[in-house]
PDB file of C-alpha atoms in Angstrom:
ATOM      1  CA  GLU A 224      16.815   3.130   1.831  1.00 51.00           C
ATOM      2  CA  THR A 225      14.002   1.842  -0.333  1.00 61.00           C
ATOM      3  CA  GLY A 226      14.805  -0.449  -3.288  1.00 93.00           C
ATOM      4  CA  VAL A 227      12.045   1.281  -5.247  1.00 96.00           C
ATOM      5  CA  THR A 228      12.842   4.784  -6.533  1.00 96.00           C
ATOM      6  CA  GLN A 229      10.214   7.214  -7.787  1.00 97.00           C
ATOM      7  CA  THR A 230      10.827  10.472  -9.627  1.00 97.00           C
ATOM      8  CA  PRO A 231       9.968  13.252  -9.374  1.00 97.00           C
ATOM      9  CA  ARG A 232       9.076  13.521  -5.669  1.00 96.00           C
ATOM     10  CA  HIS A 233       6.810  16.491  -6.336  1.00 96.00           C
ATOM     11  CA  LEU A 234       5.029  17.587  -9.509  1.00 96.00           C
ATOM     12  CA  VAL A 235       2.756  20.542 -10.183  1.00 95.00           C
ATOM     13  CA  MET A 236       1.005  20.556 -13.530  1.00 92.00           C
ATOM     14  CA  GLY A 237      -1.791  22.369 -15.273  1.00 89.00           C
ATOM     15  CA  MET A 238      -4.779  20.568 -16.687  1.00 88.00           C
ATOM     16  CA  THR A 239      -3.498  20.847 -20.247  1.00 86.00           C
ATOM     17  CA  ASN A 240       0.030  19.585 -19.542  1.00 88.00           C
ATOM     18  CA  LYS A 241       1.531  16.212 -20.323  1.00 93.00           C
ATOM     19  CA  LYS A 242       3.946  14.697 -17.815  1.00 95.00           C
ATOM     20  CA  SER A 243       5.250  11.291 -16.787  1.00 97.00           C
ATOM     21  CA  LEU A 244       5.981   9.643 -13.460  1.00 98.00           C
ATOM     22  CA  LYS A 245       8.880   7.217 -13.308  1.00 98.00           C
ATOM     23  CA  CYS A 246       9.480   4.209 -11.068  1.00 98.00           C
ATOM     24  CA  GLU A 247      12.547   1.987 -10.932  1.00 97.00           C
ATOM     25  CA  GLN A 248      13.047  -1.081  -8.738  1.00 96.00           C
ATOM     26  CA  HIS A 249      16.410  -2.598  -7.846  1.00 94.00           C
ATOM     27  CA  LEU A 250      15.071  -5.710  -6.084  1.00 93.00           C
ATOM     28  CA  GLY A 251      14.902  -8.184  -8.948  1.00 92.00           C
ATOM     29  CA  HIS A 252      11.113  -8.314  -8.710  1.00 92.00           C
ATOM     30  CA  ASN A 253       8.907  -9.154 -11.671  1.00 90.00           C
ATOM     31  CA  ALA A 254       5.598  -7.518 -10.738  1.00 91.00           C
ATOM     32  CA  MET A 255       4.998  -3.770 -10.477  1.00 93.00           C
ATOM     33  CA  TYR A 256       2.019  -1.694  -9.370  1.00 93.00           C
ATOM     34  CA  TRP A 257       0.654   1.852  -9.377  1.00 95.00           C
ATOM     35  CA  TYR A 258      -1.471   2.941  -6.415  1.00 94.00           C
ATOM     36  CA  LYS A 259      -3.167   6.297  -5.776  1.00 95.00           C
ATOM     37  CA  GLN A 260      -3.274   7.598  -2.205  1.00 94.00           C
ATOM     38  CA  SER A 261      -5.759  10.338  -1.314  1.00 91.00           C
ATOM     39  CA  ALA A 262      -6.305  11.662   2.190  1.00 83.00           C
ATOM     40  CA  LYS A 263      -8.535   9.494   4.411  1.00 76.00           C
ATOM     41  CA  LYS A 264      -9.339   7.066   1.590  1.00 83.00           C
ATOM     42  CA  PRO A 265      -8.104   3.532   1.008  1.00 84.00           C
ATOM     43  CA  LEU A 266      -5.197   3.145  -1.332  1.00 88.00           C
ATOM     44  CA  GLU A 267      -6.624   2.730  -4.805  1.00 91.00           C
ATOM     45  CA  LEU A 268      -5.015   0.150  -7.041  1.00 91.00           C
ATOM     46  CA  MET A 269      -4.604   1.556 -10.542  1.00 93.00           C
ATOM     47  CA  PHE A 270      -2.528  -0.895 -12.577  1.00 92.00           C
ATOM     48  CA  VAL A 271      -0.656  -4.166 -12.146  1.00 90.00           C
ATOM     49  CA  TYR A 272       2.099  -5.444 -14.407  1.00 90.00           C
ATOM     50  CA  SER A 273       3.442  -8.966 -14.204  1.00 85.00           C
ATOM     51  CA  LEU A 274       6.416  -9.964 -16.344  1.00 80.00           C
ATOM     52  CA  GLU A 275       5.942  -6.692 -18.240  1.00 79.00           C
ATOM     53  CA  GLU A 276       2.334  -7.437 -19.184  1.00 80.00           C
ATOM     54  CA  ARG A 277      -0.576  -5.465 -17.782  1.00 80.00           C
ATOM     55  CA  VAL A 278      -2.693  -7.926 -15.811  1.00 78.00           C
ATOM     56  CA  GLU A 279      -5.010  -5.570 -13.930  1.00 75.00           C
ATOM     57  CA  ASN A 280      -6.554  -2.245 -14.853  1.00 75.00           C
ATOM     58  CA  ASN A 281      -8.984  -1.012 -12.240  1.00 77.00           C
ATOM     59  CA  SER A 282     -11.292   1.211 -14.273  1.00 83.00           C
ATOM     60  CA  VAL A 283      -8.760   4.018 -14.398  1.00 91.00           C
ATOM     61  CA  PRO A 284      -9.588   6.974 -16.685  1.00 92.00           C
ATOM     62  CA  SER A 285      -7.731   7.033 -19.975  1.00 92.00           C
ATOM     63  CA  ARG A 286      -5.955  10.241 -18.993  1.00 94.00           C
ATOM     64  CA  PHE A 287      -3.654   7.886 -17.031  1.00 95.00           C
ATOM     65  CA  SER A 288      -1.562   5.659 -19.285  1.00 95.00           C
ATOM     66  CA  PRO A 289       0.925   3.149 -17.848  1.00 94.00           C
ATOM     67  CA  GLU A 290       3.997   1.763 -19.552  1.00 95.00           C
ATOM     68  CA  CYS A 291       6.288  -1.059 -18.434  1.00 94.00           C
ATOM     69  CA  PRO A 292       9.232  -1.375 -20.846  1.00 93.00           C
ATOM     70  CA  ASN A 293      11.041  -3.972 -18.704  1.00 92.00           C
ATOM     71  CA  SER A 294      10.708  -5.605 -15.304  1.00 90.00           C
ATOM     72  CA  SER A 295      12.707  -2.850 -13.577  1.00 94.00           C
ATOM     73  CA  HIS A 296      10.906   0.233 -14.888  1.00 96.00           C
ATOM     74  CA  LEU A 297       7.346   1.484 -14.745  1.00 96.00           C
ATOM     75  CA  PHE A 298       5.950   4.781 -16.017  1.00 97.00           C
ATOM     76  CA  LEU A 299       2.652   6.580 -15.575  1.00 97.00           C
ATOM     77  CA  HIS A 300       1.945   9.025 -18.393  1.00 97.00           C
ATOM     78  CA  LEU A 301      -0.418  11.862 -17.508  1.00 96.00           C
ATOM     79  CA  HIS A 302      -2.413  14.148 -19.792  1.00 93.00           C
ATOM     80  CA  THR A 303      -5.371  16.513 -19.399  1.00 93.00           C
ATOM     81  CA  LEU A 304      -5.701  15.745 -15.708  1.00 93.00           C
ATOM     82  CA  GLN A 305      -8.374  17.127 -13.382  1.00 93.00           C
ATOM     83  CA  PRO A 306      -7.859  18.802  -9.990  1.00 93.00           C
ATOM     84  CA  GLU A 307      -9.342  15.731  -8.271  1.00 93.00           C
ATOM     85  CA  ASP A 308      -6.385  13.740  -9.604  1.00 95.00           C
ATOM     86  CA  SER A 309      -4.146  15.544  -7.117  1.00 95.00           C
ATOM     87  CA  ALA A 310      -2.808  12.843  -4.795  1.00 96.00           C
ATOM     88  CA  LEU A 311       0.246  10.827  -3.810  1.00 96.00           C
ATOM     89  CA  TYR A 312       1.048   8.250  -6.474  1.00 97.00           C
ATOM     90  CA  LEU A 313       2.843   5.197  -5.156  1.00 96.00           C
ATOM     91  CA  CYS A 314       4.747   2.613  -7.115  1.00 96.00           C
ATOM     92  CA  ALA A 315       5.360  -0.850  -5.668  1.00 94.00           C
ATOM     93  CA  SER A 316       6.997  -4.095  -6.704  1.00 94.00           C
ATOM     94  CA  SER A 317       6.862  -7.721  -5.596  1.00 91.00           C
ATOM     95  CA  GLN A 318       8.166 -11.138  -6.489  1.00 87.00           C
ATOM     96  CA  GLU A 319       5.486 -12.739  -8.622  1.00 72.00           C
ATOM     97  CA  SER A 320       6.465 -16.295  -7.790  1.00 58.00           C
ATOM     98  CA  GLY A 321       5.475 -15.780  -4.154  1.00 57.00           C
ATOM     99  CA  VAL A 322       1.762 -15.003  -4.095  1.00 61.00           C
ATOM    100  CA  ASN A 323       2.055 -13.902  -0.489  1.00 74.00           C
ATOM    101  CA  SER A 324       5.242 -11.911  -0.953  1.00 81.00           C
ATOM    102  CA  PRO A 325       4.920  -8.381   0.421  1.00 87.00           C
ATOM    103  CA  LEU A 326       4.880  -5.260  -1.691  1.00 91.00           C
ATOM    104  CA  HIS A 327       7.857  -2.923  -1.589  1.00 93.00           C
ATOM    105  CA  PHE A 328       6.853   0.706  -2.066  1.00 95.00           C
ATOM    106  CA  GLY A 329       8.654   3.775  -3.307  1.00 96.00           C
ATOM    107  CA  ASN A 330       8.317   7.102  -1.499  1.00 95.00           C
ATOM    108  CA  GLY A 331       5.763   8.346  -3.990  1.00 96.00           C
ATOM    109  CA  THR A 332       5.223  11.341  -6.241  1.00 97.00           C
ATOM    110  CA  ARG A 333       3.085  14.125  -4.767  1.00 96.00           C
ATOM    111  CA  LEU A 334       1.032  15.400  -7.714  1.00 96.00           C
ATOM    112  CA  THR A 335      -0.830  18.707  -7.676  1.00 95.00           C
ATOM    113  CA  VAL A 336      -3.076  19.569 -10.620  1.00 94.00           C
ATOM    114  CA  THR A 337      -3.894  23.253 -10.917  1.00 91.00           C
TER     115      THR A 337
ATOM    116  CA  ALA B   5     -14.645  -9.193  -3.818  1.00 79.00           C
ATOM    117  CA  GLN B   6     -12.149  -8.389  -1.092  1.00 86.00           C
ATOM    118  CA  SER B   7     -12.310  -5.436   1.286  1.00 91.00           C
ATOM    119  CA  VAL B   8     -10.770  -4.094   4.473  1.00 94.00           C
ATOM    120  CA  ALA B   9     -12.218  -1.863   7.176  1.00 95.00           C
ATOM    121  CA  GLN B  10     -10.176   0.136   9.667  1.00 95.00           C
ATOM    122  CA  PRO B  11     -12.840   1.631  11.923  1.00 95.00           C
ATOM    123  CA  GLU B  12     -10.640   4.196  13.668  1.00 95.00           C
ATOM    124  CA  ASP B  13      -9.204   7.210  11.860  1.00 94.00           C
ATOM    125  CA  GLN B  14      -6.868   7.873  14.789  1.00 96.00           C
ATOM    126  CA  VAL B  15      -5.661   6.051  17.893  1.00 98.00           C
ATOM    127  CA  ASN B  16      -4.015   7.918  20.745  1.00 98.00           C
ATOM    128  CA  VAL B  17      -1.920   6.125  23.347  1.00 98.00           C
ATOM    129  CA  ALA B  18       0.609   7.135  25.974  1.00 98.00           C
ATOM    130  CA  GLU B  19       4.195   5.984  25.613  1.00 97.00           C
ATOM    131  CA  GLY B  20       4.765   2.701  27.435  1.00 97.00           C
ATOM    132  CA  ASN B  21       1.129   1.655  27.225  1.00 98.00           C
ATOM    133  CA  PRO B  22      -0.093  -1.202  25.029  1.00 97.00           C
ATOM    134  CA  LEU B  23      -1.595  -0.280  21.685  1.00 97.00           C
ATOM    135  CA  THR B  24      -4.163  -1.889  19.380  1.00 98.00           C
ATOM    136  CA  VAL B  25      -5.036  -0.837  15.835  1.00 98.00           C
ATOM    137  CA  LYS B  26      -8.155  -2.568  14.561  1.00 98.00           C
ATOM    138  CA  CYS B  27      -8.762  -4.218  11.194  1.00 98.00           C
ATOM    139  CA  THR B  28     -11.587  -6.358   9.842  1.00 97.00           C
ATOM    140  CA  TYR B  29     -11.674  -7.920   6.409  1.00 96.00           C
ATOM    141  CA  SER B  30     -14.027  -9.519   3.925  1.00 94.00           C
ATOM    142  CA  VAL B  31     -13.067 -12.128   1.343  1.00 90.00           C
ATOM    143  CA  SER B  32     -14.981 -14.864  -0.404  1.00 88.00           C
ATOM    144  CA  GLY B  33     -12.243 -17.419   0.213  1.00 86.00           C
ATOM    145  CA  ASN B  34      -9.343 -17.566   2.644  1.00 88.00           C
ATOM    146  CA  PRO B  35      -7.258 -14.468   3.360  1.00 91.00           C
ATOM    147  CA  TYR B  36      -3.665 -13.437   3.208  1.00 92.00           C
ATOM    148  CA  LEU B  37      -3.426 -10.478   5.603  1.00 95.00           C
ATOM    149  CA  PHE B  38      -0.792  -7.766   5.890  1.00 95.00           C
ATOM    150  CA  TRP B  39       0.071  -4.699   7.949  1.00 97.00           C
ATOM    151  CA  TYR B  40       2.060  -1.787   6.564  1.00 97.00           C
ATOM    152  CA  VAL B  41       3.283   1.430   8.181  1.00 97.00           C
ATOM    153  CA  GLN B  42       3.776   4.821   6.519  1.00 95.00           C
ATOM    154  CA  TYR B  43       5.961   7.545   7.989  1.00 93.00           C
ATOM    155  CA  PRO B  44       5.616  11.171   6.783  1.00 89.00           C
ATOM    156  CA  ASN B  45       6.719  11.756   3.200  1.00 83.00           C
ATOM    157  CA  ARG B  46       7.554   8.078   2.733  1.00 88.00           C
ATOM    158  CA  GLY B  47       6.043   5.064   1.040  1.00 90.00           C
ATOM    159  CA  LEU B  48       4.508   2.138   2.883  1.00 93.00           C
ATOM    160  CA  GLN B  49       6.769  -0.311   4.700  1.00 94.00           C
ATOM    161  CA  PHE B  50       5.866  -3.949   5.327  1.00 94.00           C
ATOM    162  CA  LEU B  51       5.404  -4.869   9.013  1.00 96.00           C
ATOM    163  CA  LEU B  52       4.022  -8.403   9.097  1.00 95.00           C
ATOM    164  CA  LYS B  53       1.771 -10.903   7.363  1.00 94.00           C
ATOM    165  CA  TYR B  54      -0.527 -13.824   8.114  1.00 94.00           C
ATOM    166  CA  ILE B  55      -0.494 -16.662   5.609  1.00 90.00           C
ATOM    167  CA  THR B  56      -1.469 -19.784   7.526  1.00 87.00           C
ATOM    168  CA  GLY B  57      -0.724 -21.571  10.781  1.00 87.00           C
ATOM    169  CA  ASP B  58      -0.281 -19.802  14.102  1.00 90.00           C
ATOM    170  CA  ASN B  59      -2.903 -17.103  14.594  1.00 93.00           C
ATOM    171  CA  LEU B  60      -0.430 -14.827  16.373  1.00 96.00           C
ATOM    172  CA  VAL B  61       2.048 -13.312  13.956  1.00 96.00           C
ATOM    173  CA  LYS B  62       5.148 -11.410  15.023  1.00 95.00           C
ATOM    174  CA  GLY B  63       6.691  -8.718  12.857  1.00 93.00           C
ATOM    175  CA  SER B  64       9.090  -5.804  12.749  1.00 91.00           C
ATOM    176  CA  TYR B  65       9.703  -3.257  15.540  1.00 92.00           C
ATOM    177  CA  GLY B  66       7.995  -5.416  18.216  1.00 95.00           C
ATOM    178  CA  PHE B  67       4.590  -5.415  16.529  1.00 97.00           C
ATOM    179  CA  GLU B  68       2.343  -8.455  16.385  1.00 97.00           C
ATOM    180  CA  ALA B  69      -1.110  -9.198  15.015  1.00 98.00           C
ATOM    181  CA  GLU B  70      -3.739 -11.766  15.845  1.00 96.00           C
ATOM    182  CA  PHE B  71      -5.791 -13.466  13.152  1.00 96.00           C
ATOM    183  CA  ASN B  72      -9.340 -14.282  14.259  1.00 96.00           C
ATOM    184  CA  LYS B  73     -11.255 -16.145  11.581  1.00 94.00           C
ATOM    185  CA  SER B  74     -14.622 -16.164  13.363  1.00 94.00           C
ATOM    186  CA  GLN B  75     -14.515 -12.380  13.800  1.00 96.00           C
ATOM    187  CA  THR B  76     -12.757 -11.787  10.446  1.00 96.00           C
ATOM    188  CA  SER B  77     -10.290  -9.565  12.244  1.00 97.00           C
ATOM    189  CA  PHE B  78      -6.556  -8.983  12.163  1.00 98.00           C
ATOM    190  CA  HIS B  79      -5.779  -6.404  14.856  1.00 98.00           C
ATOM    191  CA  LEU B  80      -2.280  -4.975  15.186  1.00 98.00           C
ATOM    192  CA  LYS B  81      -0.809  -4.869  18.689  1.00 98.00           C
ATOM    193  CA  LYS B  82       2.284  -3.846  20.594  1.00 98.00           C
ATOM    194  CA  PRO B  83       2.832  -4.368  24.336  1.00 97.00           C
ATOM    195  CA  SER B  84       4.596  -1.044  24.935  1.00 97.00           C
ATOM    196  CA  ALA B  85       4.242   1.915  22.563  1.00 97.00           C
ATOM    197  CA  LEU B  86       7.097   4.234  21.620  1.00 97.00           C
ATOM    198  CA  VAL B  87       6.824   7.843  20.434  1.00 97.00           C
ATOM    199  CA  SER B  88       8.632   6.721  17.274  1.00 96.00           C
ATOM    200  CA  ASP B  89       5.706   4.370  16.500  1.00 97.00           C
ATOM    201  CA  SER B  90       3.608   7.418  15.598  1.00 97.00           C
ATOM    202  CA  ALA B  91       2.695   6.921  11.945  1.00 97.00           C
ATOM    203  CA  LEU B  92      -0.090   5.858   9.586  1.00 96.00           C
ATOM    204  CA  TYR B  93      -0.917   2.149   9.640  1.00 97.00           C
ATOM    205  CA  PHE B  94      -2.603   0.226   6.836  1.00 96.00           C
ATOM    206  CA  CYS B  95      -4.183  -3.206   6.899  1.00 97.00           C
ATOM    207  CA  ALA B  96      -4.413  -5.117   3.607  1.00 95.00           C
ATOM    208  CA  VAL B  97      -5.932  -8.358   2.348  1.00 93.00           C
ATOM    209  CA  ARG B  98      -5.618 -10.670  -0.610  1.00 89.00           C
ATOM    210  CA  ASP B  99      -8.095 -13.484  -1.254  1.00 85.00           C
ATOM    211  CA  ARG B 100      -5.857 -16.528  -1.734  1.00 81.00           C
ATOM    212  CA  ASP B 101      -8.570 -18.433  -3.596  1.00 79.00           C
ATOM    213  CA  THR B 102      -9.166 -15.949  -6.422  1.00 74.00           C
ATOM    214  CA  GLY B 103      -5.642 -15.776  -7.739  1.00 66.00           C
ATOM    215  CA  ARG B 104      -5.824 -11.976  -7.777  1.00 68.00           C
ATOM    216  CA  ARG B 105      -2.372 -10.535  -7.379  1.00 69.00           C
ATOM    217  CA  ALA B 106      -2.977  -7.126  -5.890  1.00 76.00           C
ATOM    218  CA  LEU B 107      -3.693  -6.233  -2.294  1.00 86.00           C
ATOM    219  CA  THR B 108      -6.759  -4.318  -1.158  1.00 90.00           C
ATOM    220  CA  PHE B 109      -5.910  -1.757   1.517  1.00 92.00           C
ATOM    221  CA  GLY B 110      -7.926  -0.087   4.245  1.00 93.00           C
ATOM    222  CA  SER B 111      -8.140   3.689   4.640  1.00 92.00           C
ATOM    223  CA  GLY B 112      -5.454   3.763   7.313  1.00 93.00           C
ATOM    224  CA  THR B 113      -5.322   4.543  11.029  1.00 96.00           C
ATOM    225  CA  ARG B 114      -3.132   7.305  12.377  1.00 96.00           C
ATOM    226  CA  LEU B 115      -1.369   6.246  15.565  1.00 97.00           C
ATOM    227  CA  GLN B 116      -0.294   9.063  17.866  1.00 97.00           C
ATOM    228  CA  VAL B 117       1.914   8.087  20.808  1.00 97.00           C
ATOM    229  CA  GLN B 118       2.225  10.814  23.424  1.00 96.00           C
ATOM    230  CA  PRO B 119       5.382  11.128  25.557  1.00 94.00           C
TER     231      PRO B 119
END
């Protein structure tokens, strides 16, 4: 069983809705990530948080807004999304002190924008 | 900049035969290299990594990968494939000299092992 839990597993939302994705890690890690996975495309890094501070933001549209209230929790707030934002959103965590430590992923949230 | 190429969308192999999933990378410095596997409706799971030292790296479930610096490759291999190995495989790289934290992933290769 993964040490990274994502909720909800599935989400369908209209373009005018506001929703949030939640990620919680139980591994004692201090870095957390959001990735977007679309079919037949490389995983796209969206945001990186280290010690609760955002350290990378890869030109993600402002309709995606991350929040990291503590080292165990990460949120992705969504508003006025587009159909092309439909994808699997993956949360991951790692131990910051080990630069080559592997990422641990959650099972993802399958988002459909209608 | 760091990037990864997985040239095959899908690899088909018969059970019991050896398998290879190809990966090439590009970094400005020296690489940390990783392989992950994704089963249906699941997140990615770590398989193995190359940091330094021996070019042949052994990982989970009998998989191994060979780092080749001159060819900038890090191909994933297994001597005898199992049907349960059927999944989506991702190669990833981090440039150890830039200090960037996040991994860059390839587009994935679907491995299909036929009974």
